[in-house]
């Protein structure tokens, strides 16, 4: 089929842009899948497995892609300068235990959708975001191994740049991320099966002990690691810049005399959960600063042992953030039963429904994160 000469050049240019954008979407999904593979191998084996030689990988990957992608997308992909690297990623996934016969058709569907979407756009739409791709990840992807793998990957800047380019070309990046997340989960499970015979990851101690007011309504990963501040912030998709800004917001909300206490709160172990709540509130257009102003009105958090003031301020900050501005009741001192928390099954993590208000006192295997008063002990009466 030929194209009229008068419109041939614009048509070819638009079609070429659509194909190249489809190729970019394939690279994005594959980069995320490869990041998940590498992360899983580092976590379980302490090191990543080396990819196969480029020349060998190119031939094997070409055979795997046969009849999977549209001819125009396939040709552009195989002729690209980075095809050897992409081929190595693909074959490394296969070696790690990923079923390419399941993965590649879905990647092909993504490519076709993107190609057709770009081709249908008569003009570019204005870029929507502000470059804060960590925020988009937090709002689009649930906490877990895929999101952490993306943010901890050495190729994260390249992934973010690709997302920006797709966004500029009118592609629904959130939709691609959601699809890539599903494929990333499959990669994570496949690699884990090869490494650890399919052993399910246990809920971390930090996730169990934080279950309660600090995590109510938040998207918290089962493997939360508060002992590693940088990793905890990555798991919660909080960038260093955002974390610094939230710390400044806390300090600004307090009278100048409480600067030391604010610093102790920010360095407290559970601070990342408070930062995550601030981030969630901002995404919901809630006035975080107005909530924080309640800390200066009720300074009961200053009462108690001096060495625990940072932890008390963390709890108080979370308290005012969870209530309407100016309406937070006097802060109760929640009591967490560590015995009950430890008794939780390692395969059962906190859920939003289990985090409802007014939970009963803890029994064996029942969440105890809502106890707020002294617990009556059997055999004793007043």
Coordinates of C-alpha atoms in Angstrom, one line a residue:
X1 CA 0.0 0.0 0.0
X2 CA 1.3 3.4 -0.9
X3 CA 0.7 6.8 0.7
X4 CA -0.1 9.9 -1.2
X5 CA 3.0 11.9 -1.9
X6 CA 1.5 15.1 -0.3
X7 CA 1.1 13.4 3.1
X8 CA 3.7 10.7 2.9
X9 CA 6.4 12.4 4.9
X10 CA 4.2 13.5 7.8
X11 CA 2.6 10.1 7.9
X12 CA 6.0 8.3 7.9
X13 CA 7.2 10.6 10.6
X14 CA 4.2 10.0 12.8
X15 CA 4.4 6.3 12.3
X16 CA 8.1 6.3 13.0
X17 CA 7.5 8.1 16.3
X18 CA 4.8 5.7 17.3
X19 CA 7.0 2.7 16.6
X20 CA 10.0 4.2 18.5
X21 CA 7.7 5.0 21.4
X22 CA 6.4 1.4 21.4
X23 CA 10.1 0.2 21.5
X24 CA 10.7 2.5 24.5
X25 CA 7.8 0.9 26.3
X26 CA 9.2 -2.5 25.7
X27 CA 12.6 -1.4 27.0
X28 CA 10.9 0.1 30.1
X29 CA 9.0 -3.1 30.9
X30 CA 12.2 -5.2 30.3
X31 CA 14.3 -2.8 32.4
X32 CA 11.9 -3.1 35.3
X33 CA 11.8 -6.9 35.0
X34 CA 15.6 -7.1 34.9
X35 CA 15.8 -4.8 38.0
X36 CA 13.5 -7.2 39.8
X37 CA 15.6 -10.2 38.8
X38 CA 18.8 -8.5 40.0
X39 CA 17.2 -7.4 43.2
X40 CA 15.9 -10.9 44.0
X41 CA 19.3 -12.5 43.3
X42 CA 21.1 -9.9 45.4
X43 CA 18.7 -10.4 48.3
X44 CA 18.8 -14.2 48.2
X45 CA 22.2 -15.0 46.9
X46 CA 24.3 -11.9 47.7
X47 CA 25.2 -11.3 44.1
X48 CA 23.7 -11.0 40.6
X49 CA 24.2 -13.7 38.1
X50 CA 26.2 -12.6 35.0
X51 CA 24.1 -12.4 31.8
X52 CA 25.1 -14.6 28.9
X53 CA 27.5 -13.3 26.2
X54 CA 26.0 -10.7 24.0
X55 CA 26.4 -12.5 20.7
X56 CA 24.9 -15.7 22.0
X57 CA 22.1 -13.8 23.7
X58 CA 21.2 -11.9 20.5
X59 CA 20.5 -15.0 18.5
X60 CA 18.6 -16.7 21.3
X61 CA 16.5 -13.6 22.1
X62 CA 15.7 -13.1 18.4
X63 CA 14.3 -16.6 18.3
X64 CA 12.3 -16.0 21.4
X65 CA 10.8 -12.8 20.0
X66 CA 9.8 -14.4 16.6
X67 CA 6.2 -13.7 15.8
X68 CA 5.6 -12.1 19.2
X69 CA 6.0 -8.4 18.3
X70 CA 4.6 -6.6 15.3
X71 CA 7.0 -6.5 12.4
X72 CA 7.7 -2.8 12.6
X73 CA 8.3 -2.8 16.4
X74 CA 10.5 -6.0 16.1
X75 CA 12.6 -4.5 13.3
X76 CA 13.2 -1.2 15.3
X77 CA 14.0 -3.2 18.4
X78 CA 16.5 -5.5 16.7
X79 CA 18.2 -2.7 14.8
X80 CA 18.7 -0.5 17.9
X81 CA 22.2 0.1 19.3
X82 CA 21.2 -1.3 22.7
X83 CA 19.7 -4.5 21.3
X84 CA 22.6 -6.6 22.6
X85 CA 22.0 -5.4 26.1
X86 CA 18.3 -5.9 25.8
X87 CA 18.9 -9.4 24.5
X88 CA 21.1 -10.2 27.5
X89 CA 18.4 -9.0 29.9
X90 CA 15.9 -11.2 28.2
X91 CA 18.0 -14.3 28.3
X92 CA 19.1 -13.6 31.9
X93 CA 15.5 -13.6 32.8
X94 CA 15.0 -17.0 31.1
X95 CA 18.1 -18.4 32.9
X96 CA 16.7 -17.2 36.2
X97 CA 13.5 -19.2 35.7
X98 CA 11.1 -16.7 34.1
X99 CA 8.7 -18.3 31.5
X100 CA 9.2 -16.1 28.4
X101 CA 6.3 -17.8 26.7
X102 CA 4.1 -16.1 29.3
X103 CA 6.0 -12.8 29.6
X104 CA 6.7 -11.9 26.0
X105 CA 3.1 -12.0 24.7
X106 CA 2.0 -9.6 27.4
X107 CA 5.0 -7.3 26.6
X108 CA 3.9 -7.4 22.9
X109 CA 0.4 -6.3 23.9
X110 CA 1.8 -3.3 25.8
X111 CA 3.9 -2.4 22.7
X112 CA 0.9 -2.5 20.4
X113 CA -1.2 -0.5 22.7
X114 CA 1.5 2.2 23.1
X115 CA 2.1 2.3 19.3
X116 CA -1.5 2.7 18.5
X117 CA -2.0 5.3 21.3
X118 CA 0.8 7.5 20.0
X119 CA -0.3 7.1 16.4
X120 CA -3.8 8.3 17.3
X121 CA -2.6 11.4 19.0
X122 CA -2.7 14.4 16.6
X123 CA -0.6 16.5 18.9
X124 CA 1.3 16.2 22.1
X125 CA -0.4 16.8 25.4
X126 CA 1.3 19.0 27.9
X127 CA 3.5 17.3 30.3
X128 CA 1.5 16.6 33.5
X129 CA 4.0 15.9 36.2
X130 CA 6.8 17.8 37.9
X131 CA 9.5 15.2 37.4
X132 CA 8.8 13.6 40.8
X133 CA 8.6 10.1 39.5
X134 CA 9.0 8.6 42.9
X135 CA 5.7 10.2 43.8
X136 CA 4.1 8.6 40.7
X137 CA 5.5 5.2 41.7
X138 CA 4.1 5.5 45.2
X139 CA 0.7 6.5 43.9
X140 CA 0.6 3.9 41.1
X141 CA 2.5 0.8 42.5
X142 CA 1.8 -0.9 45.8
X143 CA 4.6 -1.3 48.3
X144 CA 6.6 -4.4 47.7
X145 CA 9.5 -6.0 45.9
X146 CA 8.8 -4.4 42.5
X147 CA 8.7 -0.8 43.7
X148 CA 11.7 -1.3 45.9
X149 CA 13.6 -3.0 43.0
X150 CA 12.9 0.0 40.7
X151 CA 14.0 2.6 43.2
X152 CA 17.1 0.7 44.3
X153 CA 18.2 -0.2 40.8
X154 CA 21.4 1.5 39.4
X155 CA 19.3 2.1 36.3
X156 CA 16.6 4.1 38.1
X157 CA 17.7 7.4 36.5
X158 CA 17.4 5.8 33.1
X159 CA 14.0 4.3 33.9
X160 CA 12.7 7.7 35.1
X161 CA 14.0 9.4 32.0
X162 CA 12.2 6.9 29.8
X163 CA 9.0 7.5 31.8
X164 CA 9.4 11.2 31.2
X165 CA 9.8 10.7 27.5
X166 CA 6.8 8.4 27.2
X167 CA 4.7 11.0 29.2
X168 CA 5.8 13.8 26.8
X169 CA 4.6 11.7 23.9
X170 CA 1.1 11.3 25.3
X171 CA 1.5 7.8 26.7
X172 CA -0.4 6.8 29.9
X173 CA 2.7 6.0 32.0
X174 CA 0.6 5.0 35.0
X175 CA -1.1 2.3 32.9
X176 CA 2.2 1.0 31.6
X177 CA 3.6 1.0 35.2
X178 CA 0.6 -1.0 36.4
X179 CA 1.1 -3.6 33.7
X180 CA 4.9 -3.7 34.3
X181 CA 4.2 -4.2 38.0
X182 CA 2.2 -7.3 37.3
X183 CA 5.0 -8.7 35.1
X184 CA 7.5 -7.7 37.7
X185 CA 5.7 -9.7 40.3
X186 CA 5.8 -12.7 38.0
X187 CA 9.6 -12.2 37.6
X188 CA 10.1 -11.8 41.3
X189 CA 8.2 -15.1 42.0
X190 CA 10.0 -17.0 39.2
X191 CA 13.4 -15.9 40.4
X192 CA 12.6 -16.6 44.0
X193 CA 11.3 -20.1 43.1
X194 CA 14.7 -20.9 41.5
X195 CA 16.7 -19.4 44.4
X196 CA 14.7 -20.5 47.4
X197 CA 12.4 -23.3 46.1
X198 CA 9.4 -20.9 46.2
X199 CA 9.7 -20.1 49.9
X200 CA 7.3 -17.3 50.8
X201 CA 8.9 -14.2 52.3
X202 CA 8.1 -13.8 56.0
X203 CA 6.6 -10.6 57.4
X204 CA 9.5 -8.6 58.9
X205 CA 9.6 -7.8 62.6
X206 CA 9.4 -4.1 61.8
X207 CA 6.2 -4.6 59.8
X208 CA 4.7 -6.6 62.7
X209 CA 5.7 -4.2 65.5
X210 CA 4.7 -1.1 63.5
X211 CA 1.2 -2.5 62.8
X212 CA -1.2 0.0 64.4
X213 CA -1.8 3.8 64.4
X214 CA 1.6 4.4 62.7
X215 CA 0.7 2.3 59.7
X216 CA -3.1 2.6 59.6
X217 CA -4.1 3.5 56.0
X218 CA -0.6 3.4 54.7
X219 CA 0.8 1.1 52.0
X220 CA 3.5 -0.7 54.0
X221 CA 5.6 -3.6 52.5
X222 CA 5.7 -6.9 54.4
X223 CA 9.5 -6.8 54.4
X224 CA 9.7 -3.3 55.9
X225 CA 13.3 -2.6 57.3
X226 CA 13.4 0.3 59.6
X227 CA 16.9 -0.5 60.7
X228 CA 18.1 0.6 57.3
X229 CA 16.9 4.2 56.9
X230 CA 17.8 4.5 53.2
X231 CA 16.1 1.3 52.3
X232 CA 13.0 2.0 54.4
X233 CA 12.6 5.3 52.6
X234 CA 13.0 3.5 49.2
X235 CA 10.4 0.9 50.3
X236 CA 8.0 3.7 51.0
X237 CA 8.9 5.6 47.8
X238 CA 10.1 8.7 49.7
X239 CA 12.9 10.5 48.0
X240 CA 15.7 12.1 50.0
X241 CA 14.4 15.6 48.9
X242 CA 10.9 14.8 50.1
X243 CA 12.2 13.4 53.4
X244 CA 14.2 16.6 54.0
X245 CA 11.2 18.7 53.3
X246 CA 9.0 16.8 55.7
X247 CA 11.6 17.1 58.4
X248 CA 11.7 20.9 57.8
X249 CA 7.8 21.0 58.0
X250 CA 7.9 19.3 61.4
X251 CA 10.6 21.7 62.7
X252 CA 8.7 24.7 61.4
X253 CA 5.5 23.6 63.1
X254 CA 7.2 23.7 66.5
X255 CA 8.3 26.7 68.6
X256 CA 12.1 27.4 68.1
X257 CA 12.8 26.0 71.6
X258 CA 11.9 22.5 70.4
X259 CA 14.5 22.3 67.6
X260 CA 16.4 19.5 69.4
X261 CA 13.3 17.5 69.9
X262 CA 12.4 17.8 66.2
X263 CA 15.8 16.5 65.2
X264 CA 15.4 13.5 67.6
X265 CA 12.0 12.7 66.0
X266 CA 13.4 12.8 62.5
X267 CA 16.3 10.5 63.4
X268 CA 13.9 8.1 65.3
X269 CA 13.6 4.6 63.9
X270 CA 9.9 5.0 62.9
X271 CA 10.2 8.4 61.3
X272 CA 9.9 7.0 57.7
X273 CA 6.4 6.0 58.5
X274 CA 5.5 9.5 59.5
X275 CA 7.1 10.8 56.3
X276 CA 5.0 8.3 54.3
X277 CA 1.9 9.6 55.9
X278 CA 2.8 13.1 55.0
X279 CA 3.4 12.0 51.4
X280 CA 0.1 10.3 51.3
X281 CA -1.7 13.3 52.7
X282 CA -0.1 15.6 50.1
X283 CA -1.2 13.2 47.3
X284 CA -4.7 13.5 48.7
X285 CA -4.4 17.4 48.7
X286 CA -4.7 17.5 52.5
X287 CA -3.1 20.5 54.4
X288 CA -0.2 18.8 56.2
X289 CA 1.1 22.0 57.8
X290 CA -2.3 22.8 59.3
X291 CA -2.3 19.3 60.9
X292 CA 1.2 19.7 62.3
X293 CA 0.2 23.0 63.9
X294 CA -1.6 20.9 66.6
X295 CA 1.8 19.8 68.0
X296 CA 2.4 23.3 69.4
X297 CA -1.1 23.4 71.0
X298 CA -0.8 20.1 72.8
X299 CA 2.7 19.6 74.1
X300 CA 2.0 16.6 76.4
X301 CA 4.5 14.7 74.2
X302 CA 7.2 16.6 76.1
X303 CA 6.3 14.8 79.4
X304 CA 8.3 11.7 80.2
X305 CA 11.8 10.3 80.1
X306 CA 14.1 12.7 78.2
X307 CA 15.7 9.9 76.2
X308 CA 12.4 8.9 74.7
X309 CA 11.2 12.4 73.6
X310 CA 12.0 11.8 70.0
X311 CA 9.8 8.6 69.9
X312 CA 7.0 10.4 71.7
X313 CA 7.1 13.3 69.2
X314 CA 6.9 10.7 66.4
X315 CA 3.8 9.3 67.9
X316 CA 2.3 12.8 68.6
X317 CA 3.0 13.8 65.0
X318 CA 1.3 10.8 63.6
X319 CA -1.6 11.5 66.0
X320 CA -2.3 15.0 64.7
X321 CA -1.8 13.9 61.1
X322 CA -4.6 11.4 61.5
X323 CA -7.2 13.9 62.8
X324 CA -8.7 17.0 61.2
X325 CA -6.7 20.2 61.9
X326 CA -7.4 21.5 65.4
X327 CA -9.6 18.5 66.3
X328 CA -7.1 16.0 67.5
X329 CA -8.1 14.8 71.0
X330 CA -5.5 14.6 73.8
X331 CA -3.0 12.0 72.7
X332 CA -3.4 8.7 74.4
X333 CA -0.4 6.6 75.1
X334 CA -1.0 3.5 72.9
X335 CA 0.4 0.2 74.3
X336 CA 1.6 -2.3 71.8
X337 CA 1.7 -5.9 72.9
X338 CA 5.0 -7.2 71.5
X339 CA 4.1 -10.7 72.6
X340 CA 1.0 -10.6 70.5
X341 CA 2.8 -9.1 67.6
X342 CA 5.4 -11.8 67.7
X343 CA 2.7 -14.4 67.7
X344 CA 1.4 -13.3 64.4
X345 CA 1.7 -15.7 61.5
X346 CA 4.6 -14.7 59.3
X347 CA 2.4 -15.2 56.3
X348 CA -0.3 -12.8 57.5
X349 CA 0.5 -9.1 57.2
X350 CA -1.4 -6.0 58.3
X351 CA -4.4 -5.2 56.1
X352 CA -6.5 -2.1 55.9
X353 CA -9.6 -3.9 57.2
X354 CA -7.7 -5.2 60.2
X355 CA -6.6 -1.7 61.0
X356 CA -10.1 -0.6 61.9
X357 CA -10.7 1.5 65.0
X358 CA -11.6 0.0 68.3
X359 CA -9.9 -3.4 68.1
X360 CA -10.5 -5.7 71.0
X361 CA -7.7 -6.5 73.5
X362 CA -5.2 -9.0 72.0
X363 CA -5.5 -12.7 72.2
X364 CA -3.1 -15.2 70.7
X365 CA -2.9 -14.5 66.9
X366 CA -5.0 -11.4 67.1
X367 CA -3.6 -7.9 66.4
X368 CA -3.0 -5.9 69.6
X369 CA -2.1 -2.6 67.9
X370 CA -5.1 -0.7 69.2
X371 CA -4.8 -1.1 73.0
X372 CA -4.7 2.3 74.6
X373 CA -5.2 1.7 78.3
X374 CA -4.0 -0.6 81.1
X375 CA -4.8 -4.2 80.6
X376 CA -6.8 -6.0 83.3
X377 CA -5.0 -9.1 84.5
X378 CA -6.9 -12.2 85.5
X379 CA -7.3 -12.8 89.2
X380 CA -6.9 -9.2 90.3
X381 CA -9.7 -6.9 91.5
X382 CA -9.8 -3.5 92.8

